[in-house]
PDB file of C-alpha atoms in Angstrom:
ATOM      1  CA  MET A  12     -38.769  30.318  24.210  1.00 57.00           C
ATOM      2  CA  ALA A  13     -36.000  32.428  22.785  1.00 72.00           C
ATOM      3  CA  ARG A  14     -34.312  31.065  19.696  1.00 90.00           C
ATOM      4  CA  ASP A  15     -32.948  32.718  16.603  1.00 95.00           C
ATOM      5  CA  PHE A  16     -35.307  33.408  13.739  1.00 97.00           C
ATOM      6  CA  THR A  17     -34.631  31.330  10.624  1.00 96.00           C
ATOM      7  CA  ASP A  18     -35.669  31.426   6.988  1.00 96.00           C
ATOM      8  CA  ASP A  19     -38.393  28.915   7.936  1.00 96.00           C
ATOM      9  CA  ASP A  20     -40.077  31.709   9.940  1.00 97.00           C
ATOM     10  CA  VAL A  21     -40.338  34.037   6.927  1.00 98.00           C
ATOM     11  CA  GLY A  22     -43.991  34.356   5.919  1.00 98.00           C
ATOM     12  CA  SER A  23     -45.260  33.215   9.332  1.00 98.00           C
ATOM     13  CA  ASN A  24     -48.096  35.103  10.974  1.00 98.00           C
ATOM     14  CA  VAL A  25     -47.138  37.064  14.084  1.00 97.00           C
ATOM     15  CA  LEU A  26     -49.813  36.718  16.772  1.00 96.00           C
ATOM     16  CA  ASP A  27     -50.161  38.382  20.146  1.00 94.00           C
ATOM     17  CA  ALA A  28     -50.777  36.230  23.238  1.00 93.00           C
ATOM     18  CA  GLU A  29     -54.541  36.311  22.568  1.00 93.00           C
ATOM     19  CA  GLY A  30     -54.136  35.112  18.966  1.00 94.00           C
ATOM     20  CA  ASN A  31     -54.708  38.448  17.191  1.00 93.00           C
ATOM     21  CA  ARG A  32     -52.695  38.785  13.978  1.00 95.00           C
ATOM     22  CA  LEU A  33     -50.154  41.625  14.116  1.00 95.00           C
ATOM     23  CA  GLY A  34     -48.443  41.016  10.783  1.00 96.00           C
ATOM     24  CA  ARG A  35     -46.108  38.525   9.163  1.00 98.00           C
ATOM     25  CA  VAL A  36     -42.395  37.853   9.301  1.00 98.00           C
ATOM     26  CA  ARG A  37     -40.782  39.424   6.237  1.00 98.00           C
ATOM     27  CA  GLN A  38     -37.109  38.809   7.044  1.00 98.00           C
ATOM     28  CA  ALA A  39     -35.170  36.779   9.609  1.00 98.00           C
ATOM     29  CA  HIS A  40     -32.008  38.293  11.118  1.00 95.00           C
ATOM     30  CA  GLY A  41     -30.812  35.911  13.817  1.00 95.00           C
ATOM     31  CA  ASP A  42     -32.150  37.154  17.158  1.00 96.00           C
ATOM     32  CA  HIS A  43     -34.628  39.540  15.522  1.00 96.00           C
ATOM     33  CA  ALA A  44     -36.989  39.603  12.573  1.00 98.00           C
ATOM     34  CA  THR A  45     -38.622  42.258  10.429  1.00 98.00           C
ATOM     35  CA  VAL A  46     -42.412  42.150  10.736  1.00 98.00           C
ATOM     36  CA  GLU A  47     -44.608  43.674   8.034  1.00 97.00           C
ATOM     37  CA  SER A  48     -48.138  44.702   8.992  1.00 95.00           C
ATOM     38  CA  THR A  49     -51.095  46.291   7.246  1.00 93.00           C
ATOM     39  CA  ASN A  50     -52.805  49.527   8.300  1.00 90.00           C
ATOM     40  CA  GLU A  51     -55.692  47.470   9.700  1.00 91.00           C
ATOM     41  CA  GLU A  52     -53.349  45.300  11.768  1.00 91.00           C
ATOM     42  CA  ARG A  53     -51.537  48.375  13.136  1.00 89.00           C
ATOM     43  CA  GLU A  54     -54.837  50.025  14.089  1.00 87.00           C
ATOM     44  CA  GLY A  55     -55.569  47.085  16.406  1.00 84.00           C
ATOM     45  CA  LEU A  56     -52.363  47.527  18.419  1.00 87.00           C
ATOM     46  CA  THR A  57     -52.765  48.951  21.897  1.00 88.00           C
ATOM     47  CA  ASP A  58     -50.259  51.517  23.141  1.00 88.00           C
ATOM     48  CA  LYS A  59     -49.154  49.031  25.802  1.00 89.00           C
ATOM     49  CA  LEU A  60     -48.409  46.369  23.167  1.00 90.00           C
ATOM     50  CA  LYS A  61     -46.599  48.905  20.967  1.00 91.00           C
ATOM     51  CA  ASP A  62     -44.468  49.912  23.959  1.00 91.00           C
ATOM     52  CA  PHE A  63     -43.699  46.254  24.753  1.00 90.00           C
ATOM     53  CA  LEU A  64     -42.630  45.646  21.157  1.00 92.00           C
ATOM     54  CA  GLY A  65     -40.957  49.020  20.671  1.00 92.00           C
ATOM     55  CA  TRP A  66     -43.035  49.526  17.523  1.00 93.00           C
ATOM     56  CA  GLY A  67     -44.001  52.846  15.993  1.00 88.00           C
ATOM     57  CA  ASP A  68     -46.466  53.571  13.214  1.00 85.00           C
ATOM     58  CA  SER A  69     -44.337  52.118  10.415  1.00 89.00           C
ATOM     59  CA  ASN A  70     -45.579  49.169   8.367  1.00 90.00           C
ATOM     60  CA  GLU A  71     -42.264  47.398   9.129  1.00 94.00           C
ATOM     61  CA  ASN A  72     -40.945  46.869  12.649  1.00 96.00           C
ATOM     62  CA  ASP A  73     -38.380  44.683  14.395  1.00 96.00           C
ATOM     63  CA  LEU A  74     -39.316  41.785  16.639  1.00 96.00           C
ATOM     64  CA  SER A  75     -36.860  40.371  19.170  1.00 96.00           C
ATOM     65  CA  SER A  76     -36.713  36.630  19.789  1.00 96.00           C
ATOM     66  CA  GLU A  77     -36.976  37.438  23.529  1.00 95.00           C
ATOM     67  CA  GLN A  78     -40.534  38.704  22.911  1.00 96.00           C
ATOM     68  CA  VAL A  79     -41.639  35.346  21.472  1.00 97.00           C
ATOM     69  CA  ASP A  80     -43.443  32.708  23.524  1.00 96.00           C
ATOM     70  CA  SER A  81     -43.695  29.982  20.881  1.00 96.00           C
ATOM     71  CA  TYR A  82     -43.136  29.087  17.258  1.00 96.00           C
ATOM     72  CA  GLY A  83     -45.653  26.904  15.436  1.00 92.00           C
ATOM     73  CA  ASP A  84     -46.752  25.934  11.962  1.00 90.00           C
ATOM     74  CA  ASN A  85     -46.792  29.237  10.106  1.00 96.00           C
ATOM     75  CA  GLU A  86     -47.066  31.295  13.309  1.00 97.00           C
ATOM     76  CA  VAL A  87     -44.953  33.138  15.826  1.00 98.00           C
ATOM     77  CA  ARG A  88     -46.837  33.808  19.068  1.00 97.00           C
ATOM     78  CA  LEU A  89     -45.712  36.579  21.411  1.00 95.00           C
ATOM     79  CA  ARG A  90     -45.321  36.427  25.175  1.00 93.00           C
ATOM     80  CA  ASP A  91     -48.071  38.001  27.239  1.00 90.00           C
ATOM     81  CA  HIS A  92     -47.066  41.637  27.687  1.00 79.00           C
ATOM     82  CA  ARG A  93     -49.435  42.493  30.549  1.00 75.00           C
TER      83      ARG A  93
END
């Protein structure tokens, strides 16, 4: 469900397809957003998920709207990457 990120998405939890928290939306930039995550959240990321997202080891990474499955109340849920 690709749509542009809006200011309403800022502060939303970013969840993988299984519901694991990956971080929160810090900034919205149209078709992508900046996601901020803690060390603990980054430790839970599999290499396959990091490759899908294009994320490194930084505490801030970009998220493309094309990687999103759904937007809900205070959450952005990612598409299944498997």
